[in-house]
């Protein structure tokens, strides 16, 4: 193996609570009721697709023009970015900092494959942006996960083939995308069972990097 590809939310850090707070504020304003269970459906989903799901949940898919929807998404993002100001390196999930530092020391390139346009800002707040060699720009993607496009681009961005990379994901759609391009998939267990993963762990602290490189 020659490199690592990481999803961000749920693998590097957990921003679900901040997304929820920001979406809930907007949903309340639109008269749509959402709860934490509904929020599970938004994990890993792009900003506009999340908004569409919330509007559909409130039976309001056709109630707004495209420009209004874009203004709602921008309003949510402003609230979300405000909440992200609270992030510090203490918000890295267990084992992540050690894993990334070891990868750097062993010259194993690392890339981020996340649908979040806020990924660079989040990585900066977490103090790990310099440990990544590439971040796929979600604006360049034509399809979302489970399509493998983002993982293929992530491998390309660090100059390796998908089958030479190990991909980390906490969501079933992400694992499906990783497997669809021939990458080795490590599932980081959260709420869903990750059926297609080659291996599952509760945290990156469980992994031995030399064993991964030798795969
Ligand atoms: C996601 O979190 C998927 O999107 P963004 O941060 O761009 O709203």
mmCIF file of N, CA and C in Angstrom, residues 88-204:
data_model
loop_
_atom_site.group_PDB
_atom_site.id
_atom_site.type_symbol
_atom_site.label_atom_id
_atom_site.label_comp_id
_atom_site.label_asym_id
_atom_site.label_seq_id
_atom_site.Cartn_x
_atom_site.Cartn_y
_atom_site.Cartn_z
ATOM 1 N N UNK A 88 -10.984 22.612 18.175
ATOM 2 C CA UNK A 88 -9.559 22.688 18.540
ATOM 3 C C UNK A 88 -8.955 21.301 18.277
ATOM 4 N N UNK A 89 -7.629 21.153 18.380
ATOM 5 C CA UNK A 89 -7.028 19.821 18.198
ATOM 6 C C UNK A 89 -7.618 18.773 19.144
ATOM 7 N N UNK A 90 -8.211 19.193 20.262
ATOM 8 C CA UNK A 90 -8.821 18.229 21.196
ATOM 9 C C UNK A 90 -10.042 17.549 20.567
ATOM 10 N N UNK A 91 -10.543 18.099 19.460
ATOM 11 C CA UNK A 91 -11.706 17.497 18.787
ATOM 12 C C UNK A 91 -11.333 16.430 17.757
ATOM 13 N N UNK A 92 -10.039 16.149 17.602
ATOM 14 C CA UNK A 92 -9.647 15.033 16.730
ATOM 15 C C UNK A 92 -10.129 13.750 17.377
ATOM 16 N N UNK A 93 -10.613 12.802 16.572
ATOM 17 C CA UNK A 93 -11.067 11.520 17.133
ATOM 18 C C UNK A 93 -9.848 10.709 17.604
ATOM 19 N N UNK A 94 -10.031 9.752 18.516
ATOM 20 C CA UNK A 94 -8.899 9.036 19.110
ATOM 21 C C UNK A 94 -7.997 8.369 18.061
ATOM 22 N N UNK A 95 -6.706 8.546 18.245
ATOM 23 C CA UNK A 95 -5.716 7.888 17.388
ATOM 24 C C UNK A 95 -5.407 8.624 16.088
ATOM 25 N N UNK A 96 -6.200 9.647 15.739
ATOM 26 C CA UNK A 96 -6.032 10.300 14.428
ATOM 27 C C UNK A 96 -4.701 11.056 14.345
ATOM 28 N N UNK A 97 -4.400 11.882 15.349
ATOM 29 C CA UNK A 97 -3.171 12.684 15.297
ATOM 30 C C UNK A 97 -1.953 11.771 15.198
ATOM 31 N N UNK A 98 -1.929 10.713 16.004
ATOM 32 C CA UNK A 98 -0.786 9.789 16.017
ATOM 33 C C UNK A 98 -0.649 9.099 14.663
ATOM 34 N N UNK A 99 -1.805 8.667 14.096
ATOM 35 C CA UNK A 99 -1.786 7.964 12.805
ATOM 36 C C UNK A 99 -1.220 8.880 11.713
ATOM 37 N N UNK A 100 -1.716 10.121 11.668
ATOM 38 C CA UNK A 100 -1.279 11.049 10.618
ATOM 39 C C UNK A 100 0.204 11.384 10.742
ATOM 40 N N UNK A 101 0.670 11.532 11.988
ATOM 41 C CA UNK A 101 2.091 11.863 12.188
ATOM 42 C C UNK A 101 2.970 10.689 11.772
ATOM 43 N N UNK A 102 2.513 9.473 12.091
ATOM 44 C CA UNK A 102 3.285 8.287 11.714
ATOM 45 C C UNK A 102 3.313 8.139 10.180
ATOM 46 N N UNK A 103 2.166 8.427 9.541
ATOM 47 C CA UNK A 103 2.103 8.346 8.071
ATOM 48 C C UNK A 103 3.123 9.312 7.464
ATOM 49 N N UNK A 104 3.175 10.512 8.018
ATOM 50 C CA UNK A 104 4.123 11.535 7.506
ATOM 51 C C UNK A 104 5.556 11.017 7.679
ATOM 52 N N UNK A 105 5.849 10.494 8.871
ATOM 53 C CA UNK A 105 7.212 10.006 9.153
ATOM 54 C C UNK A 105 7.575 8.858 8.203
ATOM 55 N N UNK A 106 6.583 8.053 7.824
ATOM 56 C CA UNK A 106 6.845 6.897 6.948
ATOM 57 C C UNK A 106 6.639 7.233 5.474
ATOM 58 N N UNK A 107 6.455 8.525 5.181
ATOM 59 C CA UNK A 107 6.298 9.022 3.799
ATOM 60 C C UNK A 107 5.120 8.361 3.069
ATOM 61 N N UNK A 108 4.043 8.124 3.806
ATOM 62 C CA UNK A 108 2.806 7.603 3.222
ATOM 63 C C UNK A 108 1.886 8.812 3.013
ATOM 64 N N UNK A 109 1.598 9.200 1.753
ATOM 65 C CA UNK A 109 0.765 10.377 1.529
ATOM 66 C C UNK A 109 -0.682 10.164 1.990
ATOM 67 N N UNK A 110 -1.298 11.258 2.439
ATOM 68 C CA UNK A 110 -2.673 11.212 2.963
ATOM 69 C C UNK A 110 -3.528 12.232 2.212
ATOM 70 N N UNK A 111 -4.753 11.814 1.836
ATOM 71 C CA UNK A 111 -5.679 12.724 1.140
ATOM 72 C C UNK A 111 -7.032 12.700 1.835
ATOM 73 N N UNK A 112 -7.759 13.812 1.687
ATOM 74 C CA UNK A 112 -9.126 13.901 2.227
ATOM 75 C C UNK A 112 -10.132 13.754 1.091
ATOM 76 N N UNK A 113 -11.111 12.873 1.290
ATOM 77 C CA UNK A 113 -12.207 12.682 0.333
ATOM 78 C C UNK A 113 -13.510 12.959 1.080
ATOM 79 N N UNK A 114 -13.890 14.238 1.120
ATOM 80 C CA UNK A 114 -15.090 14.637 1.868
ATOM 81 C C UNK A 114 -15.969 15.525 1.000
ATOM 82 N N UNK A 115 -17.287 15.396 1.166
ATOM 83 C CA UNK A 115 -18.234 16.249 0.422
ATOM 84 C C UNK A 115 -18.268 17.661 0.995
ATOM 85 N N UNK A 116 -17.575 17.890 2.114
ATOM 86 C CA UNK A 116 -17.668 19.195 2.781
ATOM 87 C C UNK A 116 -16.774 20.243 2.145
ATOM 88 N N UNK A 117 -17.377 21.380 1.783
ATOM 89 C CA UNK A 117 -16.599 22.502 1.255
ATOM 90 C C UNK A 117 -15.840 23.190 2.385
ATOM 91 N N UNK A 118 -16.169 22.843 3.624
ATOM 92 C CA UNK A 118 -15.492 23.441 4.782
ATOM 93 C C UNK A 118 -14.280 22.628 5.230
ATOM 94 N N UNK A 119 -13.933 21.558 4.492
ATOM 95 C CA UNK A 119 -12.863 20.669 4.955
ATOM 96 C C UNK A 119 -11.545 21.406 5.249
ATOM 97 N N UNK A 120 -11.053 22.288 4.356
ATOM 98 C CA UNK A 120 -9.775 22.953 4.666
ATOM 99 C C UNK A 120 -9.837 23.756 5.972
ATOM 100 N N UNK A 121 -10.951 24.464 6.184
ATOM 101 C CA UNK A 121 -11.108 25.270 7.399
ATOM 102 C C UNK A 121 -11.126 24.368 8.651
ATOM 103 N N UNK A 122 -11.860 23.250 8.559
ATOM 104 C CA UNK A 122 -11.963 22.325 9.693
ATOM 105 C C UNK A 122 -10.579 21.740 10.020
ATOM 106 N N UNK A 123 -9.840 21.327 8.990
ATOM 107 C CA UNK A 123 -8.511 20.727 9.216
ATOM 108 C C UNK A 123 -7.551 21.748 9.822
ATOM 109 N N UNK A 124 -7.727 23.002 9.423
ATOM 110 C CA UNK A 124 -6.887 24.051 9.995
ATOM 111 C C UNK A 124 -7.193 24.223 11.485
ATOM 112 N N UNK A 125 -8.485 24.288 11.823
ATOM 113 C CA UNK A 125 -8.886 24.450 13.233
ATOM 114 C C UNK A 125 -8.393 23.269 14.071
ATOM 115 N N UNK A 126 -8.358 22.068 13.455
ATOM 116 C CA UNK A 126 -7.915 20.862 14.183
ATOM 117 C C UNK A 126 -6.391 20.775 14.264
ATOM 118 N N UNK A 127 -5.706 21.667 13.541
ATOM 119 C CA UNK A 127 -4.234 21.706 13.590
ATOM 120 C C UNK A 127 -3.563 20.586 12.816
ATOM 121 N N UNK A 128 -4.258 19.984 11.817
ATOM 122 C CA UNK A 128 -3.660 18.860 11.090
ATOM 123 C C UNK A 128 -3.560 19.106 9.578
ATOM 124 N N UNK A 129 -3.862 20.328 9.138
ATOM 125 C CA UNK A 129 -3.892 20.537 7.677
ATOM 126 C C UNK A 129 -2.540 20.210 7.033
ATOM 127 N N UNK A 130 -1.441 20.486 7.740
ATOM 128 C CA UNK A 130 -0.111 20.236 7.164
ATOM 129 C C UNK A 130 0.225 18.755 7.075
ATOM 130 N N UNK A 131 -0.578 17.917 7.696
ATOM 131 C CA UNK A 131 -0.314 16.471 7.648
ATOM 132 C C UNK A 131 -0.991 15.831 6.431
ATOM 133 N N UNK A 132 -1.757 16.625 5.672
ATOM 134 C CA UNK A 132 -2.401 16.110 4.458
ATOM 135 C C UNK A 132 -1.689 16.628 3.211
ATOM 136 N N UNK A 133 -1.571 15.743 2.218
ATOM 137 C CA UNK A 133 -0.909 16.108 0.968
ATOM 138 C C UNK A 133 -1.920 16.638 -0.049
ATOM 139 N N UNK A 134 -3.204 16.301 0.120
ATOM 140 C CA UNK A 134 -4.217 16.753 -0.841
ATOM 141 C C UNK A 134 -5.608 16.703 -0.214
ATOM 142 N N UNK A 135 -6.467 17.628 -0.675
ATOM 143 C CA UNK A 135 -7.879 17.635 -0.270
ATOM 144 C C UNK A 135 -8.680 17.720 -1.561
ATOM 145 N N UNK A 136 -9.515 16.724 -1.832
ATOM 146 C CA UNK A 136 -10.312 16.771 -3.069
ATOM 147 C C UNK A 136 -11.294 17.944 -2.946
ATOM 148 N N UNK A 137 -11.376 18.767 -4.005
ATOM 149 C CA UNK A 137 -12.317 19.883 -4.000
ATOM 150 C C UNK A 137 -13.695 19.353 -4.411
ATOM 151 N N UNK A 138 -14.678 19.358 -3.488
ATOM 152 C CA UNK A 138 -15.980 18.770 -3.831
ATOM 153 C C UNK A 138 -16.688 19.496 -4.975
ATOM 154 N N UNK A 139 -16.276 20.745 -5.250
ATOM 155 C CA UNK A 139 -16.900 21.487 -6.363
ATOM 156 C C UNK A 139 -16.546 20.849 -7.709
ATOM 157 N N UNK A 140 -15.510 20.012 -7.750
ATOM 158 C CA UNK A 140 -15.091 19.398 -9.028
ATOM 159 C C UNK A 140 -15.812 18.076 -9.290
ATOM 160 N N UNK A 141 -16.662 17.647 -8.357
ATOM 161 C CA UNK A 141 -17.279 16.315 -8.478
ATOM 162 C C UNK A 141 -18.594 16.379 -9.237
ATOM 163 N N UNK A 142 -18.867 15.329 -10.007
ATOM 164 C CA UNK A 142 -20.151 15.276 -10.709
ATOM 165 C C UNK A 142 -21.137 14.379 -9.964
ATOM 166 N N UNK A 143 -20.627 13.484 -9.121
ATOM 167 C CA UNK A 143 -21.520 12.569 -8.390
ATOM 168 C C UNK A 143 -21.089 12.467 -6.938
ATOM 169 N N UNK A 144 -22.075 12.229 -6.054
ATOM 170 C CA UNK A 144 -21.766 12.061 -4.637
ATOM 171 C C UNK A 144 -21.536 10.583 -4.298
ATOM 172 N N UNK A 145 -21.055 10.322 -3.071
ATOM 173 C CA UNK A 145 -20.926 8.947 -2.588
ATOM 174 C C UNK A 145 -22.335 8.332 -2.595
ATOM 175 N N UNK A 146 -22.585 7.111 -2.984
ATOM 176 C CA UNK A 146 -21.626 6.001 -3.100
ATOM 177 C C UNK A 146 -20.854 5.919 -4.412
ATOM 178 N N UNK A 147 -20.980 6.915 -5.309
ATOM 179 C CA UNK A 147 -20.171 6.853 -6.522
ATOM 180 C C UNK A 147 -18.691 6.916 -6.097
ATOM 181 N N UNK A 148 -17.823 6.147 -6.780
ATOM 182 C CA UNK A 148 -16.408 6.141 -6.373
ATOM 183 C C UNK A 148 -15.598 7.367 -6.806
ATOM 184 N N UNK A 149 -16.224 8.299 -7.581
ATOM 185 C CA UNK A 149 -15.461 9.420 -8.163
ATOM 186 C C UNK A 149 -14.534 10.123 -7.162
ATOM 187 N N UNK A 150 -15.044 10.446 -5.996
ATOM 188 C CA UNK A 150 -14.245 11.217 -5.021
ATOM 189 C C UNK A 150 -13.015 10.420 -4.555
ATOM 190 N N UNK A 151 -13.151 9.107 -4.473
ATOM 191 C CA UNK A 151 -12.026 8.276 -4.003
ATOM 192 C C UNK A 151 -10.982 8.100 -5.111
ATOM 193 N N UNK A 152 -11.465 7.992 -6.362
ATOM 194 C CA UNK A 152 -10.544 7.909 -7.502
ATOM 195 C C UNK A 152 -9.722 9.205 -7.560
ATOM 196 N N UNK A 153 -10.412 10.358 -7.406
ATOM 197 C CA UNK A 153 -9.713 11.658 -7.450
ATOM 198 C C UNK A 153 -8.741 11.800 -6.299
ATOM 199 N N UNK A 154 -9.123 11.286 -5.134
ATOM 200 C CA UNK A 154 -8.237 11.388 -3.956
ATOM 201 C C UNK A 154 -6.956 10.601 -4.199
ATOM 202 N N UNK A 155 -7.067 9.381 -4.750
ATOM 203 C CA UNK A 155 -5.870 8.577 -5.031
ATOM 204 C C UNK A 155 -5.002 9.299 -6.064
ATOM 205 N N UNK A 156 -5.650 9.792 -7.119
ATOM 206 C CA UNK A 156 -4.918 10.549 -8.164
ATOM 207 C C UNK A 156 -4.166 11.731 -7.562
ATOM 208 N N UNK A 157 -4.829 12.424 -6.620
ATOM 209 C CA UNK A 157 -4.247 13.646 -6.056
ATOM 210 C C UNK A 157 -2.969 13.372 -5.266
ATOM 211 N N UNK A 158 -2.778 12.122 -4.838
ATOM 212 C CA UNK A 158 -1.519 11.788 -4.149
ATOM 213 C C UNK A 158 -0.659 10.857 -5.029
ATOM 214 N N UNK A 159 -1.003 10.792 -6.308
ATOM 215 C CA UNK A 159 -0.150 10.103 -7.285
ATOM 216 C C UNK A 159 -0.110 8.593 -7.166
ATOM 217 N N UNK A 160 -1.209 7.995 -6.681
ATOM 218 C CA UNK A 160 -1.242 6.522 -6.590
ATOM 219 C C UNK A 160 -2.532 5.988 -7.224
ATOM 220 N N UNK A 161 -2.559 4.660 -7.446
ATOM 221 C CA UNK A 161 -3.766 4.036 -7.993
ATOM 222 C C UNK A 161 -4.725 3.712 -6.849
ATOM 223 N N UNK A 162 -6.045 3.673 -7.121
ATOM 224 C CA UNK A 162 -6.987 3.334 -6.039
ATOM 225 C C UNK A 162 -6.627 2.026 -5.328
ATOM 226 N N UNK A 163 -6.165 1.040 -6.094
ATOM 227 C CA UNK A 163 -5.869 -0.255 -5.447
ATOM 228 C C UNK A 163 -4.595 -0.227 -4.603
ATOM 229 N N UNK A 164 -3.870 0.913 -4.651
ATOM 230 C CA UNK A 164 -2.680 1.056 -3.794
ATOM 231 C C UNK A 164 -3.003 1.864 -2.537
ATOM 232 N N UNK A 165 -4.299 2.220 -2.381
ATOM 233 C CA UNK A 165 -4.687 3.088 -1.263
ATOM 234 C C UNK A 165 -5.586 2.360 -0.267
ATOM 235 N N UNK A 166 -5.544 2.846 0.963
ATOM 236 C CA UNK A 166 -6.473 2.374 1.996
ATOM 237 C C UNK A 166 -7.424 3.527 2.291
ATOM 238 N N UNK A 167 -8.728 3.264 2.203
ATOM 239 C CA UNK A 167 -9.729 4.303 2.439
ATOM 240 C C UNK A 167 -10.414 4.107 3.775
ATOM 241 N N UNK A 168 -10.646 5.215 4.478
ATOM 242 C CA UNK A 168 -11.297 5.192 5.802
ATOM 243 C C UNK A 168 -12.648 5.891 5.704
ATOM 244 N N UNK A 169 -13.678 5.245 6.213
ATOM 245 C CA UNK A 169 -15.049 5.784 6.131
ATOM 246 C C UNK A 169 -15.865 5.338 7.335
ATOM 247 N N UNK A 170 -16.834 6.177 7.714
ATOM 248 C CA UNK A 170 -17.739 5.772 8.801
ATOM 249 C C UNK A 170 -19.150 5.492 8.294
ATOM 250 N N UNK A 171 -19.371 5.698 6.970
ATOM 251 C CA UNK A 171 -20.736 5.532 6.436
ATOM 252 C C UNK A 171 -20.753 4.454 5.353
ATOM 253 N N UNK A 172 -21.863 3.744 5.276
ATOM 254 C CA UNK A 172 -21.997 2.658 4.308
ATOM 255 C C UNK A 172 -21.811 3.159 2.867
ATOM 256 N N UNK A 173 -22.365 4.341 2.546
ATOM 257 C CA UNK A 173 -22.235 4.866 1.173
ATOM 258 C C UNK A 173 -20.762 5.099 0.835
ATOM 259 N N UNK A 174 -19.991 5.538 1.811
ATOM 260 C CA UNK A 174 -18.564 5.777 1.593
ATOM 261 C C UNK A 174 -17.811 4.479 1.385
ATOM 262 N N UNK A 175 -18.115 3.485 2.198
ATOM 263 C CA UNK A 175 -17.463 2.173 2.054
ATOM 264 C C UNK A 175 -17.778 1.616 0.653
ATOM 265 N N UNK A 176 -19.029 1.774 0.209
ATOM 266 C CA UNK A 176 -19.419 1.276 -1.120
ATOM 267 C C UNK A 176 -18.588 1.971 -2.203
ATOM 268 N N UNK A 177 -18.369 3.291 -2.068
ATOM 269 C CA UNK A 177 -17.566 4.047 -3.040
ATOM 270 C C UNK A 177 -16.118 3.575 -3.044
ATOM 271 N N UNK A 178 -15.572 3.342 -1.857
ATOM 272 C CA UNK A 178 -14.180 2.877 -1.740
ATOM 273 C C UNK A 178 -14.034 1.522 -2.449
ATOM 274 N N UNK A 179 -14.960 0.615 -2.163
ATOM 275 C CA UNK A 179 -14.870 -0.733 -2.741
ATOM 276 C C UNK A 179 -15.091 -0.701 -4.270
ATOM 277 N N UNK A 180 -15.950 0.223 -4.720
ATOM 278 C CA UNK A 180 -16.269 0.278 -6.154
ATOM 279 C C UNK A 180 -15.061 0.667 -7.004
ATOM 280 N N UNK A 181 -14.024 1.282 -6.394
ATOM 281 C CA UNK A 181 -12.839 1.611 -7.209
ATOM 282 C C UNK A 181 -11.646 0.735 -6.826
ATOM 283 N N UNK A 182 -11.906 -0.324 -6.072
ATOM 284 C CA UNK A 182 -10.840 -1.288 -5.799
ATOM 285 C C UNK A 182 -9.908 -0.931 -4.661
ATOM 286 N N UNK A 183 -10.287 0.061 -3.843
ATOM 287 C CA UNK A 183 -9.472 0.402 -2.662
ATOM 288 C C UNK A 183 -9.746 -0.574 -1.533
ATOM 289 N N UNK A 184 -8.805 -0.681 -0.615
ATOM 290 C CA UNK A 184 -9.006 -1.447 0.621
ATOM 291 C C UNK A 184 -9.798 -0.539 1.566
ATOM 292 N N UNK A 185 -10.887 -1.075 2.160
ATOM 293 C CA UNK A 185 -11.771 -0.221 2.976
ATOM 294 C C UNK A 185 -11.664 -0.541 4.466
ATOM 295 N N UNK A 186 -11.359 0.499 5.243
ATOM 296 C CA UNK A 186 -11.422 0.346 6.705
ATOM 297 C C UNK A 186 -12.624 1.149 7.194
ATOM 298 N N UNK A 187 -13.565 0.468 7.816
ATOM 299 C CA UNK A 187 -14.751 1.110 8.357
ATOM 300 C C UNK A 187 -14.491 1.543 9.799
ATOM 301 N N UNK A 188 -14.763 2.828 10.070
ATOM 302 C CA UNK A 188 -14.640 3.325 11.446
ATOM 303 C C UNK A 188 -16.057 3.278 12.024
ATOM 304 N N UNK A 189 -16.262 2.390 12.960
ATOM 305 C CA UNK A 189 -17.631 2.088 13.396
ATOM 306 C C UNK A 189 -18.263 3.241 14.154
ATOM 307 N N UNK A 190 -19.463 3.599 13.711
ATOM 308 C CA UNK A 190 -20.238 4.631 14.404
ATOM 309 C C UNK A 190 -21.612 4.028 14.667
ATOM 310 N N UNK A 191 -22.593 4.474 13.900
ATOM 311 C CA UNK A 191 -23.962 4.014 14.165
ATOM 312 C C UNK A 191 -24.405 2.897 13.242
ATOM 313 N N UNK A 192 -23.848 2.881 12.007
ATOM 314 C CA UNK A 192 -24.310 1.873 11.052
ATOM 315 C C UNK A 192 -23.379 0.670 11.054
ATOM 316 N N UNK A 193 -23.885 -0.544 10.795
ATOM 317 C CA UNK A 193 -22.985 -1.661 10.514
ATOM 318 C C UNK A 193 -22.377 -1.415 9.124
ATOM 319 N N UNK A 194 -21.098 -1.708 8.948
ATOM 320 C CA UNK A 194 -20.440 -1.408 7.668
ATOM 321 C C UNK A 194 -20.121 -2.728 6.982
ATOM 322 N N UNK A 195 -21.112 -3.205 6.217
ATOM 323 C CA UNK A 195 -21.058 -4.583 5.739
ATOM 324 C C UNK A 195 -19.936 -4.882 4.744
ATOM 325 N N UNK A 196 -19.630 -3.930 3.830
ATOM 326 C CA UNK A 196 -18.646 -4.257 2.784
ATOM 327 C C UNK A 196 -17.199 -3.996 3.184
ATOM 328 N N UNK A 197 -16.966 -3.440 4.374
ATOM 329 C CA UNK A 197 -15.594 -3.054 4.751
ATOM 330 C C UNK A 197 -14.686 -4.282 4.834
ATOM 331 N N UNK A 198 -13.410 -4.111 4.418
ATOM 332 C CA UNK A 198 -12.438 -5.201 4.541
ATOM 333 C C UNK A 198 -12.084 -5.405 6.008
ATOM 334 N N UNK A 199 -12.157 -4.320 6.765
ATOM 335 C CA UNK A 199 -11.850 -4.392 8.192
ATOM 336 C C UNK A 199 -12.616 -3.278 8.887
ATOM 337 N N UNK A 200 -13.037 -3.515 10.132
ATOM 338 C CA UNK A 200 -13.664 -2.416 10.887
ATOM 339 C C UNK A 200 -12.911 -2.219 12.202
ATOM 340 N N UNK A 201 -12.878 -0.961 12.632
ATOM 341 C CA UNK A 201 -12.238 -0.613 13.911
ATOM 342 C C UNK A 201 -13.141 0.389 14.633
ATOM 343 N N UNK A 202 -12.921 0.542 15.929
ATOM 344 C CA UNK A 202 -13.647 1.583 16.660
ATOM 345 C C UNK A 202 -12.879 2.903 16.620
ATOM 346 N N UNK A 203 -11.567 2.808 16.482
ATOM 347 C CA UNK A 203 -10.778 4.039 16.325
ATOM 348 C C UNK A 203 -9.475 3.696 15.621
ATOM 349 N N UNK A 204 -8.828 4.726 15.083
ATOM 350 C CA UNK A 204 -7.573 4.511 14.359
ATOM 351 C C UNK A 204 -6.458 4.042 15.295
#
